[in-house]
């Protein structure tokens, strides 16, 4: 019998990289999206919408393991507990045996009422073998779809305009997160494990801008700001009232705390490879910043 993995947020920055790595390992992937489209060999597209509970059982039927992208902040959601609780209940009913959860850096230090931590606790208490991934900030936030629209502003104005950029952050590549996820979903030995995933170095936003400039062959600079650019971008993209303020506060608090500069060896321990450097990421993503 084959092994089938449901990949949630399969079109997202991690999910779209988890899928091909699983296919390479001989796994059948059920690729979940609100708008599923025809996919490659080994990939079954499936409609899945967190806002439609009737889509959960069909997506989960016949699935052995799930790559679960935390519902927190996806689609402007700050309270994911009820939907994730229902999903895990349906997953247990469907006979799912393994869950790999994409959470976020530092969630283990938050109280049980924190949305990220409460989802972790739900997964840990689900009765399924579980692995928690806690990545730091993604490198691909600068080059792909992200709620702050960083890539659009780099392309149009040659600027990264954000608060707190003097505080270094150990940005991690979603390719490395996907590699860890694919191994945790298919290999033995990861049940009950928690991995904090970071890049190999902590960078200020001025250093990030230098790497992007070098890769793209054009000048990109960091402009220090208050929370206003985050507010404006989120308001313009239709975020509900209050979400923009919440998100700006969360971003500033986590970045300026200094905690996001921490570096772990968990990517290398699990994959046997050094984590991607920002320079290597930027070289591969350069087209995104070239107008
Ligand atoms: N970005 C970071 O730096 C970072 C760092 C640490 C942790 N995280 C966590 O990673 C998660 C992903 O965040 P991201 O911003 O990077 O997003 P992402 O995974 O790049 O993209 C969002 C994904 O969510 C799916 N989605 C949106 N609304 C949905 C809905 N109603 N039902 C089902 N799927 C839906 C979209 O799929 P379709 O449009 O195809 O349906 C898309 O694939 C978040 O929980 C975040 O807290 C992010």
mmCIF file of C-alpha atoms and ligand atoms in Angstrom:
data_model
loop_
_atom_site.group_PDB
_atom_site.id
_atom_site.type_symbol
_atom_site.label_atom_id
_atom_site.label_comp_id
_atom_site.label_asym_id
_atom_site.label_seq_id
_atom_site.Cartn_x
_atom_site.Cartn_y
_atom_site.Cartn_z
ATOM 1 C CA UNK A 1 0.000 0.000 0.000
ATOM 2 C CA UNK A 2 1.237 3.496 -0.830
ATOM 3 C CA UNK A 3 1.685 6.298 1.667
ATOM 4 C CA UNK A 4 -0.474 9.403 1.204
ATOM 5 C CA UNK A 5 0.268 12.814 2.738
ATOM 6 C CA UNK A 6 -2.174 15.719 2.827
ATOM 7 C CA UNK A 7 -0.197 18.947 2.370
ATOM 8 C CA UNK A 8 -2.188 21.951 3.610
ATOM 9 C CA UNK A 9 -1.373 25.392 2.183
ATOM 10 C CA UNK A 10 0.116 23.470 -0.739
ATOM 11 C CA UNK A 11 0.385 26.680 -2.768
ATOM 12 C CA UNK A 12 2.180 28.525 0.043
ATOM 13 C CA UNK A 13 5.855 29.267 0.655
ATOM 14 C CA UNK A 14 6.529 25.981 2.469
ATOM 15 C CA UNK A 15 3.775 23.710 1.100
ATOM 16 C CA UNK A 16 4.784 24.124 -2.524
ATOM 17 C CA UNK A 17 8.303 22.979 -1.611
ATOM 18 C CA UNK A 18 7.199 20.088 0.610
ATOM 19 C CA UNK A 19 5.165 18.532 -2.243
ATOM 20 C CA UNK A 20 7.992 17.792 -4.728
ATOM 21 C CA UNK A 21 10.263 16.515 -1.954
ATOM 22 C CA UNK A 22 7.567 14.039 -0.895
ATOM 23 C CA UNK A 23 6.921 12.957 -4.499
ATOM 24 C CA UNK A 24 10.660 12.319 -4.886
ATOM 25 C CA UNK A 25 10.413 10.000 -1.875
ATOM 26 C CA UNK A 26 7.648 7.983 -3.575
ATOM 27 C CA UNK A 27 4.790 9.443 -1.560
ATOM 28 C CA UNK A 28 1.366 10.313 -3.009
ATOM 29 C CA UNK A 29 0.599 13.936 -2.161
ATOM 30 C CA UNK A 30 -2.904 15.292 -1.649
ATOM 31 C CA UNK A 31 -2.280 18.995 -2.391
ATOM 32 C CA UNK A 32 -4.824 21.180 -0.572
ATOM 33 C CA UNK A 33 -5.923 24.569 -1.866
ATOM 34 C CA UNK A 34 -9.098 26.642 -1.991
ATOM 35 C CA UNK A 35 -8.664 26.574 -5.769
ATOM 36 C CA UNK A 36 -7.075 23.231 -6.654
ATOM 37 C CA UNK A 37 -5.622 22.980 -10.132
ATOM 38 C CA UNK A 38 -4.326 20.068 -12.200
ATOM 39 C CA UNK A 39 -1.006 18.920 -10.834
ATOM 40 C CA UNK A 40 1.967 16.717 -11.646
ATOM 41 C CA UNK A 41 2.323 12.959 -11.404
ATOM 42 C CA UNK A 42 2.053 11.770 -7.820
ATOM 43 C CA UNK A 43 0.006 14.811 -6.789
ATOM 44 C CA UNK A 44 -3.774 14.752 -6.252
ATOM 45 C CA UNK A 45 -5.219 18.275 -6.029
ATOM 46 C CA UNK A 46 -8.002 18.591 -3.450
ATOM 47 C CA UNK A 47 -10.273 21.451 -2.460
ATOM 48 C CA UNK A 48 -9.716 22.482 1.145
ATOM 49 C CA UNK A 49 -10.992 25.622 2.820
ATOM 50 C CA UNK A 50 -10.587 26.288 6.532
ATOM 51 C CA UNK A 51 -13.833 28.284 6.339
ATOM 52 C CA UNK A 52 -15.757 25.248 5.052
ATOM 53 C CA UNK A 53 -15.665 22.345 7.530
ATOM 54 C CA UNK A 54 -17.355 20.060 5.004
ATOM 55 C CA UNK A 55 -14.139 20.152 2.940
ATOM 56 C CA UNK A 56 -12.078 18.564 5.754
ATOM 57 C CA UNK A 57 -13.295 14.902 5.641
ATOM 58 C CA UNK A 58 -12.971 14.609 1.841
ATOM 59 C CA UNK A 59 -9.429 16.031 1.930
ATOM 60 C CA UNK A 60 -8.490 13.622 4.738
ATOM 61 C CA UNK A 61 -10.028 10.396 3.344
ATOM 62 C CA UNK A 62 -7.340 7.747 2.853
ATOM 63 C CA UNK A 63 -4.563 9.984 4.189
ATOM 64 C CA UNK A 64 -1.733 8.555 6.347
ATOM 65 C CA UNK A 65 -0.002 11.774 7.394
ATOM 66 C CA UNK A 66 -0.642 15.537 7.311
ATOM 67 C CA UNK A 67 1.623 18.544 6.806
ATOM 68 C CA UNK A 68 -0.389 21.062 8.805
ATOM 69 C CA UNK A 69 0.348 24.725 8.260
ATOM 70 C CA UNK A 70 -0.802 26.486 11.392
ATOM 71 C CA UNK A 71 -4.016 28.363 10.743
ATOM 72 C CA UNK A 72 -2.673 31.326 12.779
ATOM 73 C CA UNK A 73 -2.387 34.486 10.613
ATOM 74 C CA UNK A 74 -3.255 32.625 7.401
ATOM 75 C CA UNK A 75 -6.187 34.471 5.846
ATOM 76 C CA UNK A 76 -5.968 37.096 8.679
ATOM 77 C CA UNK A 77 -7.051 34.573 11.347
ATOM 78 C CA UNK A 78 -5.869 35.196 14.912
ATOM 79 C CA UNK A 79 -7.938 32.523 16.683
ATOM 80 C CA UNK A 80 -7.430 29.191 14.911
ATOM 81 C CA UNK A 81 -8.320 26.825 17.751
ATOM 82 C CA UNK A 82 -11.869 25.850 16.839
ATOM 83 C CA UNK A 83 -11.114 25.090 13.171
ATOM 84 C CA UNK A 84 -7.914 23.192 13.955
ATOM 85 C CA UNK A 85 -9.695 21.221 16.704
ATOM 86 C CA UNK A 86 -12.390 20.116 14.236
ATOM 87 C CA UNK A 87 -9.756 19.291 11.614
ATOM 88 C CA UNK A 88 -7.780 17.099 14.052
ATOM 89 C CA UNK A 89 -10.943 15.311 15.111
ATOM 90 C CA UNK A 90 -11.730 14.567 11.445
ATOM 91 C CA UNK A 91 -8.112 13.498 10.879
ATOM 92 C CA UNK A 92 -8.277 10.978 13.730
ATOM 93 C CA UNK A 93 -11.588 9.656 12.328
ATOM 94 C CA UNK A 94 -9.955 9.258 8.905
ATOM 95 C CA UNK A 95 -7.160 7.136 10.426
ATOM 96 C CA UNK A 96 -4.334 9.681 10.047
ATOM 97 C CA UNK A 97 -1.315 8.487 12.038
ATOM 98 C CA UNK A 98 1.196 11.307 11.746
ATOM 99 C CA UNK A 99 1.073 15.122 11.834
ATOM 100 C CA UNK A 100 3.903 17.543 11.127
ATOM 101 C CA UNK A 101 2.852 21.014 12.291
ATOM 102 C CA UNK A 102 4.321 24.232 10.952
ATOM 103 C CA UNK A 103 4.220 26.487 14.013
ATOM 104 C CA UNK A 104 6.578 29.422 14.618
ATOM 105 C CA UNK A 105 9.781 30.359 16.428
ATOM 106 C CA UNK A 106 9.431 30.690 20.201
ATOM 107 C CA UNK A 107 5.851 29.350 20.470
ATOM 108 C CA UNK A 108 6.920 26.948 23.235
ATOM 109 C CA UNK A 109 7.545 29.935 25.550
ATOM 110 C CA UNK A 110 4.020 31.303 25.126
ATOM 111 C CA UNK A 111 1.137 30.606 27.474
ATOM 112 C CA UNK A 112 -1.482 27.951 26.725
ATOM 113 C CA UNK A 113 -3.896 30.689 25.631
ATOM 114 C CA UNK A 114 -1.510 31.895 22.878
ATOM 115 C CA UNK A 115 -2.992 30.914 19.465
ATOM 116 C CA UNK A 116 0.188 29.261 18.169
ATOM 117 C CA UNK A 117 0.856 27.418 21.409
ATOM 118 C CA UNK A 118 -2.758 26.311 21.736
ATOM 119 C CA UNK A 119 -2.603 24.742 18.255
ATOM 120 C CA UNK A 120 0.638 22.977 19.241
ATOM 121 C CA UNK A 121 -1.071 21.612 22.365
ATOM 122 C CA UNK A 122 -4.053 20.418 20.308
ATOM 123 C CA UNK A 123 -1.718 18.574 17.928
ATOM 124 C CA UNK A 124 0.339 17.085 20.773
ATOM 125 C CA UNK A 125 -2.852 15.900 22.483
ATOM 126 C CA UNK A 126 -4.420 14.500 19.304
ATOM 127 C CA UNK A 127 -3.195 10.934 19.844
ATOM 128 C CA UNK A 128 -1.366 10.994 16.488
ATOM 129 C CA UNK A 129 2.431 10.896 16.263
ATOM 130 C CA UNK A 130 3.417 14.546 15.975
ATOM 131 C CA UNK A 131 6.419 16.699 15.135
ATOM 132 C CA UNK A 132 6.458 20.466 15.702
ATOM 133 C CA UNK A 133 8.461 22.734 13.380
ATOM 134 C CA UNK A 134 9.156 26.233 14.711
ATOM 135 C CA UNK A 135 10.787 28.259 11.958
ATOM 136 C CA UNK A 136 12.055 31.800 12.279
ATOM 137 C CA UNK A 137 11.171 34.449 9.699
ATOM 138 C CA UNK A 138 11.194 33.144 6.116
ATOM 139 C CA UNK A 139 13.774 34.442 3.595
ATOM 140 C CA UNK A 140 11.069 34.052 0.949
ATOM 141 C CA UNK A 141 8.979 36.816 2.605
ATOM 142 C CA UNK A 142 11.255 39.155 0.591
ATOM 143 C CA UNK A 143 10.729 37.412 -2.765
ATOM 144 C CA UNK A 144 7.258 35.826 -2.754
ATOM 145 C CA UNK A 145 3.689 36.543 -1.751
ATOM 146 C CA UNK A 146 3.586 37.940 1.809
ATOM 147 C CA UNK A 147 1.099 40.051 3.722
ATOM 148 C CA UNK A 148 3.614 42.965 3.991
ATOM 149 C CA UNK A 149 4.129 42.945 0.179
ATOM 150 C CA UNK A 150 7.899 43.314 0.609
ATOM 151 C CA UNK A 151 8.639 42.025 -2.888
ATOM 152 C CA UNK A 152 6.327 44.595 -4.513
ATOM 153 C CA UNK A 153 7.969 47.480 -2.650
ATOM 154 C CA UNK A 154 11.475 46.266 -3.465
ATOM 155 C CA UNK A 155 10.531 46.013 -7.155
ATOM 156 C CA UNK A 156 8.735 49.351 -7.350
ATOM 157 C CA UNK A 157 10.792 51.570 -5.024
ATOM 158 C CA UNK A 158 14.020 49.685 -4.316
ATOM 159 C CA UNK A 159 13.221 49.861 -0.607
ATOM 160 C CA UNK A 160 12.578 47.629 2.377
ATOM 161 C CA UNK A 161 10.540 49.864 4.673
ATOM 162 C CA UNK A 162 9.920 48.225 8.041
ATOM 163 C CA UNK A 163 10.348 48.927 11.762
ATOM 164 C CA UNK A 164 13.049 47.303 13.898
ATOM 165 C CA UNK A 165 15.531 46.515 11.130
ATOM 166 C CA UNK A 166 18.597 47.182 13.312
ATOM 167 C CA UNK A 167 17.812 44.015 15.273
ATOM 168 C CA UNK A 168 19.348 40.942 13.580
ATOM 169 C CA UNK A 169 17.086 38.059 12.556
ATOM 170 C CA UNK A 170 18.242 34.552 11.566
ATOM 171 C CA UNK A 171 16.081 34.262 8.419
ATOM 172 C CA UNK A 172 15.465 30.666 7.288
ATOM 173 C CA UNK A 173 14.814 29.345 3.782
ATOM 174 C CA UNK A 174 11.454 27.656 3.209
ATOM 175 C CA UNK A 175 13.363 25.104 1.143
ATOM 176 C CA UNK A 176 15.108 23.971 4.349
ATOM 177 C CA UNK A 177 11.828 23.961 6.288
ATOM 178 C CA UNK A 178 10.303 21.794 3.539
ATOM 179 C CA UNK A 179 13.248 19.383 3.656
ATOM 180 C CA UNK A 180 12.818 18.912 7.399
ATOM 181 C CA UNK A 181 9.049 18.508 6.961
ATOM 182 C CA UNK A 182 9.414 15.893 4.210
ATOM 183 C CA UNK A 183 11.802 13.842 6.344
ATOM 184 C CA UNK A 184 9.631 14.139 9.460
ATOM 185 C CA UNK A 185 6.608 13.002 7.424
ATOM 186 C CA UNK A 186 8.279 9.939 5.936
ATOM 187 C CA UNK A 187 11.146 8.781 8.200
ATOM 188 C CA UNK A 188 10.950 7.144 11.613
ATOM 189 C CA UNK A 189 12.413 8.870 14.657
ATOM 190 C CA UNK A 190 10.715 12.272 14.498
ATOM 191 C CA UNK A 191 7.610 11.574 16.596
ATOM 192 C CA UNK A 192 7.493 13.776 19.688
ATOM 193 C CA UNK A 193 10.337 15.974 18.388
ATOM 194 C CA UNK A 194 10.328 19.783 18.236
ATOM 195 C CA UNK A 195 12.633 21.537 15.793
ATOM 196 C CA UNK A 196 13.483 25.237 15.878
ATOM 197 C CA UNK A 197 14.537 26.060 12.325
ATOM 198 C CA UNK A 198 16.803 29.023 11.591
ATOM 199 C CA UNK A 199 19.231 30.127 8.957
ATOM 200 C CA UNK A 200 22.991 30.075 9.522
ATOM 201 C CA UNK A 201 23.405 33.788 10.380
ATOM 202 C CA UNK A 202 21.437 36.651 11.898
ATOM 203 C CA UNK A 203 21.140 39.707 9.627
ATOM 204 C CA UNK A 204 19.940 43.277 10.009
ATOM 205 C CA UNK A 205 17.616 44.594 7.304
ATOM 206 C CA UNK A 206 20.444 46.756 5.957
ATOM 207 C CA UNK A 207 22.444 43.535 5.443
ATOM 208 C CA UNK A 208 19.415 41.876 3.825
ATOM 209 C CA UNK A 209 19.162 44.866 1.446
ATOM 210 C CA UNK A 210 22.880 44.496 0.577
ATOM 211 C CA UNK A 211 22.419 40.806 -0.329
ATOM 212 C CA UNK A 212 19.351 41.595 -2.445
ATOM 213 C CA UNK A 213 21.188 44.468 -4.176
ATOM 214 C CA UNK A 214 24.137 42.225 -5.020
ATOM 215 C CA UNK A 215 21.921 39.440 -6.367
ATOM 216 C CA UNK A 216 19.493 41.657 -8.319
ATOM 217 C CA UNK A 217 22.174 44.001 -9.707
ATOM 218 C CA UNK A 218 20.298 47.102 -8.537
ATOM 219 C CA UNK A 219 20.377 49.270 -5.438
ATOM 220 C CA UNK A 220 17.935 48.221 -2.692
ATOM 221 C CA UNK A 221 18.064 50.047 0.649
ATOM 222 C CA UNK A 222 16.591 49.625 4.082
ATOM 223 C CA UNK A 223 14.419 52.490 5.338
ATOM 224 C CA UNK A 224 13.613 52.445 9.045
ATOM 225 C CA UNK A 225 9.949 53.174 9.780
ATOM 226 C CA UNK A 226 7.277 52.963 12.418
ATOM 227 C CA UNK A 227 4.348 50.546 12.131
ATOM 228 C CA UNK A 228 2.564 52.699 9.496
ATOM 229 C CA UNK A 229 3.739 50.817 6.350
ATOM 230 C CA UNK A 230 2.476 47.542 7.849
ATOM 231 C CA UNK A 231 -0.857 49.166 8.736
ATOM 232 C CA UNK A 232 -1.227 50.668 5.263
ATOM 233 C CA UNK A 233 -0.355 47.482 3.346
ATOM 234 C CA UNK A 234 -2.676 45.326 5.421
ATOM 235 C CA UNK A 235 -5.548 47.821 5.254
ATOM 236 C CA UNK A 236 -5.111 47.984 1.463
ATOM 237 C CA UNK A 237 -5.245 44.171 1.174
ATOM 238 C CA UNK A 238 -8.563 44.018 3.021
ATOM 239 C CA UNK A 239 -7.402 42.880 6.469
ATOM 240 C CA UNK A 240 -10.160 43.222 9.075
ATOM 241 C CA UNK A 241 -10.032 46.222 11.404
ATOM 242 C CA UNK A 242 -7.659 45.471 14.255
ATOM 243 C CA UNK A 243 -5.626 42.806 12.394
ATOM 244 C CA UNK A 244 -3.184 45.364 10.985
ATOM 245 C CA UNK A 245 -2.488 46.799 14.446
ATOM 246 C CA UNK A 246 -2.209 43.292 15.922
ATOM 247 C CA UNK A 247 0.227 42.167 13.207
ATOM 248 C CA UNK A 248 2.397 45.286 13.421
ATOM 249 C CA UNK A 249 2.600 44.942 17.196
ATOM 250 C CA UNK A 250 3.482 41.222 16.952
ATOM 251 C CA UNK A 251 6.153 41.893 14.314
ATOM 252 C CA UNK A 252 7.784 44.761 16.227
ATOM 253 C CA UNK A 253 7.679 42.952 19.569
ATOM 254 C CA UNK A 254 9.231 39.729 18.246
ATOM 255 C CA UNK A 255 11.886 41.472 16.139
ATOM 256 C CA UNK A 256 13.044 44.034 18.716
ATOM 257 C CA UNK A 257 13.152 41.472 21.539
ATOM 258 C CA UNK A 258 16.396 40.170 20.032
ATOM 259 C CA UNK A 259 15.147 36.576 20.350
ATOM 260 C CA UNK A 260 14.858 36.167 16.564
ATOM 261 C CA UNK A 261 18.670 36.361 16.260
ATOM 262 C CA UNK A 262 19.073 32.894 17.811
ATOM 263 C CA UNK A 263 20.701 30.251 15.607
ATOM 264 C CA UNK A 264 20.093 26.523 15.973
ATOM 265 C CA UNK A 265 21.636 23.476 14.258
ATOM 266 C CA UNK A 266 18.304 21.687 13.774
ATOM 267 C CA UNK A 267 18.181 22.020 9.959
ATOM 268 C CA UNK A 268 21.618 20.396 9.697
ATOM 269 C CA UNK A 269 20.844 17.768 12.333
ATOM 270 C CA UNK A 270 17.710 16.571 10.535
ATOM 271 C CA UNK A 271 18.776 16.986 6.875
ATOM 272 C CA UNK A 272 22.546 16.439 7.134
ATOM 273 C CA UNK A 273 23.043 19.666 5.124
ATOM 274 C CA UNK A 274 24.019 23.166 6.161
ATOM 275 C CA UNK A 275 21.101 25.597 6.109
ATOM 276 C CA UNK A 276 20.802 27.904 3.089
ATOM 277 C CA UNK A 277 22.663 31.200 3.407
ATOM 278 C CA UNK A 278 20.879 34.456 2.594
ATOM 279 C CA UNK A 279 23.348 35.021 -0.262
ATOM 280 C CA UNK A 280 22.472 31.660 -1.852
ATOM 281 C CA UNK A 281 18.753 32.306 -1.407
ATOM 282 C CA UNK A 282 19.090 35.778 -2.965
ATOM 283 C CA UNK A 283 21.055 34.458 -5.941
ATOM 284 C CA UNK A 284 18.250 31.998 -6.686
ATOM 285 C CA UNK A 285 15.467 34.555 -6.186
ATOM 286 C CA UNK A 286 17.048 37.503 -8.047
ATOM 287 C CA UNK A 287 14.424 37.631 -10.827
ATOM 288 C CA UNK A 288 11.750 38.508 -8.251
ATOM 289 C CA UNK A 289 13.436 41.905 -7.634
ATOM 290 C CA UNK A 290 14.110 42.883 -11.253
ATOM 291 C CA UNK A 291 11.058 44.928 -12.188
HETATM 292 N N1 LIG B 1 6.149 33.960 6.809
HETATM 293 C C1 LIG B 1 6.950 33.777 7.858
HETATM 294 O O1 LIG B 1 8.018 34.387 8.005
HETATM 295 C C2 LIG B 1 6.547 32.769 8.916
HETATM 296 C C3 LIG B 1 7.475 32.436 9.916
HETATM 297 C C4 LIG B 1 7.125 31.496 10.880
HETATM 298 C C5 LIG B 1 5.868 30.882 10.820
HETATM 299 N N2 LIG B 1 4.994 31.238 9.830
HETATM 300 C C6 LIG B 1 3.667 30.596 9.788
HETATM 301 O O2 LIG B 1 3.537 29.944 8.553
HETATM 302 C C7 LIG B 1 2.184 29.936 8.180
HETATM 303 C C8 LIG B 1 2.113 30.298 6.724
HETATM 304 O O3 LIG B 1 2.228 31.687 6.579
HETATM 305 P P1 LIG B 1 2.681 32.428 5.270
HETATM 306 O O4 LIG B 1 2.361 33.844 5.452
HETATM 307 O O5 LIG B 1 4.082 32.092 4.999
HETATM 308 O O6 LIG B 1 1.691 31.845 4.161
HETATM 309 P P2 LIG B 1 1.921 30.810 2.961
HETATM 310 O O7 LIG B 1 2.016 29.422 3.488
HETATM 311 O O8 LIG B 1 2.964 31.290 2.020
HETATM 312 O O9 LIG B 1 0.545 31.000 2.155
HETATM 313 C C9 LIG B 1 -0.705 30.903 2.702
HETATM 314 C C10 LIG B 1 -1.365 29.582 2.265
HETATM 315 O O10 LIG B 1 -2.552 29.441 3.002
HETATM 316 C C11 LIG B 1 -3.572 28.978 2.135
HETATM 317 N N3 LIG B 1 -4.849 29.521 2.608
HETATM 318 C C12 LIG B 1 -5.188 30.818 2.787
HETATM 319 N N4 LIG B 1 -6.453 30.904 3.227
HETATM 320 C C13 LIG B 1 -6.912 29.617 3.331
HETATM 321 C C14 LIG B 1 -8.156 29.056 3.713
HETATM 322 N N5 LIG B 1 -9.213 29.809 4.084
HETATM 323 N N6 LIG B 1 -8.274 27.711 3.708
HETATM 324 C C15 LIG B 1 -7.249 26.925 3.298
HETATM 325 N N7 LIG B 1 -6.036 27.398 2.921
HETATM 326 C C16 LIG B 1 -5.889 28.743 2.939
HETATM 327 C C17 LIG B 1 -3.238 29.476 0.735
HETATM 328 O O11 LIG B 1 -3.692 28.525 -0.181
HETATM 329 P P3 LIG B 1 -4.788 28.776 -1.344
HETATM 330 O O12 LIG B 1 -4.818 30.247 -1.617
HETATM 331 O O13 LIG B 1 -4.262 27.966 -2.489
HETATM 332 O O14 LIG B 1 -6.065 28.237 -0.786
HETATM 333 C C18 LIG B 1 -1.697 29.501 0.783
HETATM 334 O O15 LIG B 1 -1.199 28.271 0.301
HETATM 335 C C19 LIG B 1 1.433 30.856 9.130
HETATM 336 O O16 LIG B 1 0.714 30.093 10.068
HETATM 337 C C20 LIG B 1 2.530 31.621 9.826
HETATM 338 O O17 LIG B 1 2.173 31.954 11.153
HETATM 339 C C21 LIG B 1 5.310 32.143 8.871
#
